[in-house]
Each structure stands twice: as C-alpha cells, then as structure tokens.
Amino acid sequence: MNKADILVTGVGGQGIVMATDILAEAALIAGCDVKKTDAVGMSQRGGSVISHVRLAGDKVFSPTISRGNADFLVAFERLEGLRCTEFL
C-alpha cells in the first residue's frame, strides 16, 4: 500500500473519534506510519466532528488532509458527508 487519506465525519456522540482511533491503531499494527487529527465543534451537543487519518507504508508528515486530496470519505451522518465532499 502506498498511502490512504481517510476523512471520517458525523455529529457528536456517533463515535467518530473512537472509530478513527481504532483505524489508526490497526494501521500501526499493520506496520504503517499514521497521523491523525480531530476537529470537533460542540461535539457534546450534536455538533460537527471531522477526523483526518493519513496512513502510508513509508512516512506521513502531516495529519491534515487538504481539500481535494481525500481517498475515502466515511460519513456517519448524511448532511455532514455532503459538507465534506470538497475533500474528495
């Protein structure tokens, strides 16, 4: 595997941060270099949550996925998924 840039989005309370923690841990166990960051806004009140996960076989330098560069978009909530389509 070369690289994968995965953006996971939804609203607070759906388990986005937990899901990306599990994904990052699995990639580390598989021998990948992983960087991860979360952007949460009022997550306890059902606000927007976006997690960036970047993994590669060699080296990842930044945890943030730029717009237009995501390989995968996983949306736990439809409207939040539509808001993040510009990352694809």
Short mmCIF file of N, CA and C in Angstrom, two decimals:
data_model
loop_
_atom_site.label_atom_id
_atom_site.label_comp_id
_atom_site.label_asym_id
_atom_site.label_seq_id
_atom_site.Cartn_x
_atom_site.Cartn_y
_atom_site.Cartn_z
N MET A 1 0.84 -1.18 0.00
CA MET A 1 0.00 0.00 0.00
C MET A 1 0.89 1.24 0.00
N ASN A 2 0.59 2.16 -0.90
CA ASN A 2 1.29 3.44 -0.96
C ASN A 2 0.86 4.37 0.16
N LYS A 3 -0.40 4.82 0.06
CA LYS A 3 -0.95 5.72 1.07
C LYS A 3 -2.47 5.69 1.03
N ALA A 4 -3.08 6.17 2.10
CA ALA A 4 -4.53 6.34 2.14
C ALA A 4 -4.83 7.54 3.01
N ASP A 5 -5.62 8.46 2.47
CA ASP A 5 -6.09 9.62 3.22
C ASP A 5 -7.59 9.43 3.44
N ILE A 6 -7.98 9.26 4.69
CA ILE A 6 -9.36 8.91 5.03
C ILE A 6 -9.95 10.01 5.90
N LEU A 7 -11.08 10.55 5.47
CA LEU A 7 -11.79 11.57 6.23
C LEU A 7 -13.06 10.94 6.77
N VAL A 8 -13.26 11.04 8.08
CA VAL A 8 -14.45 10.47 8.72
C VAL A 8 -15.21 11.63 9.36
N THR A 9 -16.51 11.72 9.08
CA THR A 9 -17.29 12.84 9.58
C THR A 9 -18.64 12.38 10.11
N GLY A 10 -19.22 13.22 10.95
CA GLY A 10 -20.53 12.95 11.54
C GLY A 10 -20.83 14.00 12.58
N VAL A 11 -21.69 13.65 13.53
CA VAL A 11 -22.01 14.58 14.61
C VAL A 11 -21.59 13.97 15.94
N GLY A 12 -21.47 14.82 16.93
CA GLY A 12 -21.01 14.39 18.25
C GLY A 12 -21.85 13.26 18.82
N GLY A 13 -21.18 12.29 19.41
CA GLY A 13 -21.86 11.17 20.03
C GLY A 13 -21.99 9.94 19.15
N GLN A 14 -21.57 10.04 17.88
CA GLN A 14 -21.70 8.89 16.98
C GLN A 14 -20.48 7.97 17.02
N GLY A 15 -19.41 8.37 17.66
CA GLY A 15 -18.24 7.52 17.76
C GLY A 15 -17.20 7.74 16.69
N ILE A 16 -17.17 8.92 16.09
CA ILE A 16 -16.20 9.21 15.03
C ILE A 16 -14.78 9.13 15.56
N VAL A 17 -14.51 9.76 16.69
CA VAL A 17 -13.15 9.76 17.25
C VAL A 17 -12.74 8.34 17.63
N MET A 18 -13.65 7.58 18.22
CA MET A 18 -13.34 6.19 18.58
C MET A 18 -13.06 5.35 17.34
N ALA A 19 -13.87 5.53 16.29
CA ALA A 19 -13.67 4.76 15.06
C ALA A 19 -12.32 5.06 14.43
N THR A 20 -11.92 6.33 14.40
CA THR A 20 -10.63 6.67 13.80
C THR A 20 -9.46 6.27 14.69
N ASP A 21 -9.67 6.23 16.01
CA ASP A 21 -8.64 5.70 16.90
C ASP A 21 -8.39 4.22 16.60
N ILE A 22 -9.46 3.47 16.40
CA ILE A 22 -9.35 2.04 16.09
C ILE A 22 -8.68 1.85 14.73
N LEU A 23 -9.08 2.65 13.74
CA LEU A 23 -8.48 2.58 12.41
C LEU A 23 -6.99 2.87 12.45
N ALA A 24 -6.61 3.92 13.18
CA ALA A 24 -5.20 4.29 13.29
C ALA A 24 -4.40 3.19 14.01
N GLU A 25 -4.96 2.63 15.06
CA GLU A 25 -4.27 1.56 15.80
C GLU A 25 -4.08 0.33 14.92
N ALA A 26 -5.09 -0.03 14.15
CA ALA A 26 -4.98 -1.18 13.25
C ALA A 26 -3.90 -0.95 12.19
N ALA A 27 -3.83 0.28 11.67
CA ALA A 27 -2.80 0.60 10.67
C ALA A 27 -1.40 0.53 11.29
N LEU A 28 -1.26 0.99 12.54
CA LEU A 28 0.04 0.90 13.22
C LEU A 28 0.45 -0.56 13.41
N ILE A 29 -0.48 -1.39 13.81
CA ILE A 29 -0.19 -2.82 13.99
C ILE A 29 0.23 -3.46 12.67
N ALA A 30 -0.36 -2.97 11.56
CA ALA A 30 -0.02 -3.49 10.23
C ALA A 30 1.31 -2.96 9.71
N GLY A 31 1.95 -2.06 10.47
CA GLY A 31 3.26 -1.55 10.10
C GLY A 31 3.26 -0.25 9.33
N CYS A 32 2.14 0.43 9.28
CA CYS A 32 2.06 1.72 8.57
C CYS A 32 2.46 2.87 9.48
N ASP A 33 2.89 3.95 8.87
CA ASP A 33 3.06 5.21 9.61
C ASP A 33 1.71 5.91 9.55
N VAL A 34 1.23 6.42 10.68
CA VAL A 34 -0.11 7.00 10.77
C VAL A 34 -0.04 8.36 11.45
N LYS A 35 -0.81 9.31 10.90
CA LYS A 35 -1.04 10.59 11.56
C LYS A 35 -2.54 10.79 11.59
N LYS A 36 -3.05 11.35 12.70
CA LYS A 36 -4.49 11.52 12.89
C LYS A 36 -4.75 12.82 13.62
N THR A 37 -5.81 13.51 13.22
CA THR A 37 -6.23 14.70 13.94
C THR A 37 -7.75 14.78 13.90
N ASP A 38 -8.33 15.41 14.93
CA ASP A 38 -9.77 15.56 15.01
C ASP A 38 -10.13 17.03 15.09
N ALA A 39 -11.21 17.39 14.41
CA ALA A 39 -11.76 18.74 14.50
C ALA A 39 -13.18 18.60 15.02
N VAL A 40 -13.37 18.96 16.29
CA VAL A 40 -14.69 18.81 16.90
C VAL A 40 -15.24 20.18 17.25
N GLY A 41 -16.50 20.38 16.94
CA GLY A 41 -17.15 21.63 17.28
C GLY A 41 -18.43 21.34 18.03
N MET A 42 -18.45 21.68 19.30
CA MET A 42 -19.63 21.44 20.13
C MET A 42 -20.07 19.98 20.04
N SER A 43 -19.11 19.09 20.09
CA SER A 43 -19.42 17.68 19.85
C SER A 43 -20.35 17.08 20.89
N GLN A 44 -20.33 17.58 22.12
CA GLN A 44 -21.24 17.03 23.12
C GLN A 44 -22.69 17.41 22.84
N ARG A 45 -22.90 18.40 22.00
CA ARG A 45 -24.25 18.87 21.71
C ARG A 45 -24.70 18.51 20.30
N GLY A 46 -24.09 17.50 19.72
CA GLY A 46 -24.50 17.06 18.39
C GLY A 46 -23.90 17.88 17.28
N GLY A 47 -22.81 18.59 17.56
CA GLY A 47 -22.15 19.41 16.55
C GLY A 47 -21.29 18.58 15.62
N SER A 48 -20.72 19.25 14.64
CA SER A 48 -19.92 18.60 13.61
C SER A 48 -18.61 18.03 14.17
N VAL A 49 -18.25 16.83 13.71
CA VAL A 49 -16.98 16.20 14.06
C VAL A 49 -16.34 15.71 12.77
N ILE A 50 -15.08 16.08 12.56
CA ILE A 50 -14.33 15.63 11.39
C ILE A 50 -13.00 15.07 11.86
N SER A 51 -12.67 13.87 11.44
CA SER A 51 -11.39 13.25 11.77
C SER A 51 -10.62 12.97 10.49
N HIS A 52 -9.36 13.35 10.48
CA HIS A 52 -8.46 13.10 9.37
C HIS A 52 -7.55 11.95 9.78
N VAL A 53 -7.43 10.94 8.94
CA VAL A 53 -6.50 9.84 9.18
C VAL A 53 -5.68 9.68 7.91
N ARG A 54 -4.36 9.80 8.07
CA ARG A 54 -3.45 9.61 6.93
C ARG A 54 -2.51 8.48 7.28
N LEU A 55 -2.42 7.50 6.38
CA LEU A 55 -1.51 6.38 6.62
C LEU A 55 -0.76 6.04 5.35
N ALA A 56 0.45 5.55 5.54
CA ALA A 56 1.31 5.20 4.41
C ALA A 56 2.29 4.12 4.83
N GLY A 57 2.82 3.44 3.84
CA GLY A 57 3.82 2.42 4.10
C GLY A 57 5.16 2.99 4.51
N ASP A 58 5.44 4.23 4.08
CA ASP A 58 6.73 4.83 4.45
C ASP A 58 6.56 5.93 5.49
N LYS A 59 6.38 7.18 5.10
CA LYS A 59 6.34 8.27 6.07
C LYS A 59 5.19 9.22 5.77
N VAL A 60 4.47 9.62 6.82
CA VAL A 60 3.42 10.63 6.74
C VAL A 60 3.92 11.84 7.53
N PHE A 61 3.88 13.02 6.92
CA PHE A 61 4.43 14.20 7.56
C PHE A 61 3.38 15.09 8.22
N SER A 62 2.15 15.10 7.72
CA SER A 62 1.12 15.98 8.27
C SER A 62 -0.15 15.19 8.52
N PRO A 63 -0.87 15.48 9.61
CA PRO A 63 -2.11 14.76 9.88
C PRO A 63 -3.32 15.30 9.11
N THR A 64 -3.18 16.48 8.51
CA THR A 64 -4.33 17.13 7.88
C THR A 64 -4.42 16.80 6.39
N ILE A 65 -5.62 16.46 5.96
CA ILE A 65 -5.88 16.18 4.54
C ILE A 65 -6.34 17.48 3.89
N SER A 66 -5.67 17.87 2.81
CA SER A 66 -6.09 19.10 2.11
C SER A 66 -7.32 18.82 1.25
N ARG A 67 -8.04 19.88 0.97
CA ARG A 67 -9.23 19.77 0.13
C ARG A 67 -8.85 19.19 -1.24
N GLY A 68 -9.64 18.24 -1.70
CA GLY A 68 -9.40 17.61 -2.98
C GLY A 68 -8.45 16.42 -2.94
N ASN A 69 -7.94 16.06 -1.75
CA ASN A 69 -6.94 15.00 -1.67
C ASN A 69 -7.36 13.77 -0.88
N ALA A 70 -8.58 13.72 -0.37
CA ALA A 70 -9.02 12.54 0.39
C ALA A 70 -9.26 11.37 -0.56
N ASP A 71 -8.81 10.21 -0.15
CA ASP A 71 -9.06 9.00 -0.93
C ASP A 71 -10.41 8.38 -0.57
N PHE A 72 -10.79 8.53 0.69
CA PHE A 72 -12.05 7.96 1.18
C PHE A 72 -12.75 8.98 2.07
N LEU A 73 -14.07 9.01 1.98
CA LEU A 73 -14.90 9.81 2.87
C LEU A 73 -15.90 8.87 3.52
N VAL A 74 -15.85 8.78 4.84
CA VAL A 74 -16.79 7.95 5.59
C VAL A 74 -17.68 8.89 6.37
N ALA A 75 -18.97 8.90 6.07
CA ALA A 75 -19.90 9.81 6.73
C ALA A 75 -20.85 9.01 7.62
N PHE A 76 -20.84 9.32 8.91
CA PHE A 76 -21.78 8.69 9.84
C PHE A 76 -23.13 9.41 9.80
N GLU A 77 -23.17 10.57 9.16
CA GLU A 77 -24.39 11.36 9.06
C GLU A 77 -24.41 12.01 7.67
N ARG A 78 -25.53 11.91 6.98
CA ARG A 78 -25.63 12.31 5.57
C ARG A 78 -25.26 13.78 5.32
N LEU A 79 -25.82 14.71 6.08
CA LEU A 79 -25.56 16.13 5.86
C LEU A 79 -24.09 16.47 6.08
N GLU A 80 -23.49 15.90 7.10
CA GLU A 80 -22.06 16.15 7.35
C GLU A 80 -21.22 15.59 6.21
N GLY A 81 -21.64 14.47 5.65
CA GLY A 81 -20.95 13.90 4.50
C GLY A 81 -21.00 14.84 3.30
N LEU A 82 -22.16 15.43 3.05
CA LEU A 82 -22.29 16.38 1.95
C LEU A 82 -21.41 17.60 2.16
N ARG A 83 -21.30 18.04 3.39
CA ARG A 83 -20.45 19.21 3.69
C ARG A 83 -18.98 18.94 3.42
N CYS A 84 -18.58 17.69 3.47
CA CYS A 84 -17.16 17.35 3.33
C CYS A 84 -16.79 16.82 1.93
N THR A 85 -17.70 16.83 0.98
CA THR A 85 -17.39 16.29 -0.35
C THR A 85 -16.26 17.04 -1.03
N GLU A 86 -16.02 18.29 -0.66
CA GLU A 86 -14.92 19.04 -1.28
C GLU A 86 -13.54 18.47 -0.94
N PHE A 87 -13.47 17.60 0.05
CA PHE A 87 -12.20 16.95 0.37
C PHE A 87 -11.86 15.83 -0.61
N LEU A 88 -12.87 15.33 -1.34
CA LEU A 88 -12.63 14.25 -2.29
C LEU A 88 -11.98 14.76 -3.55
#
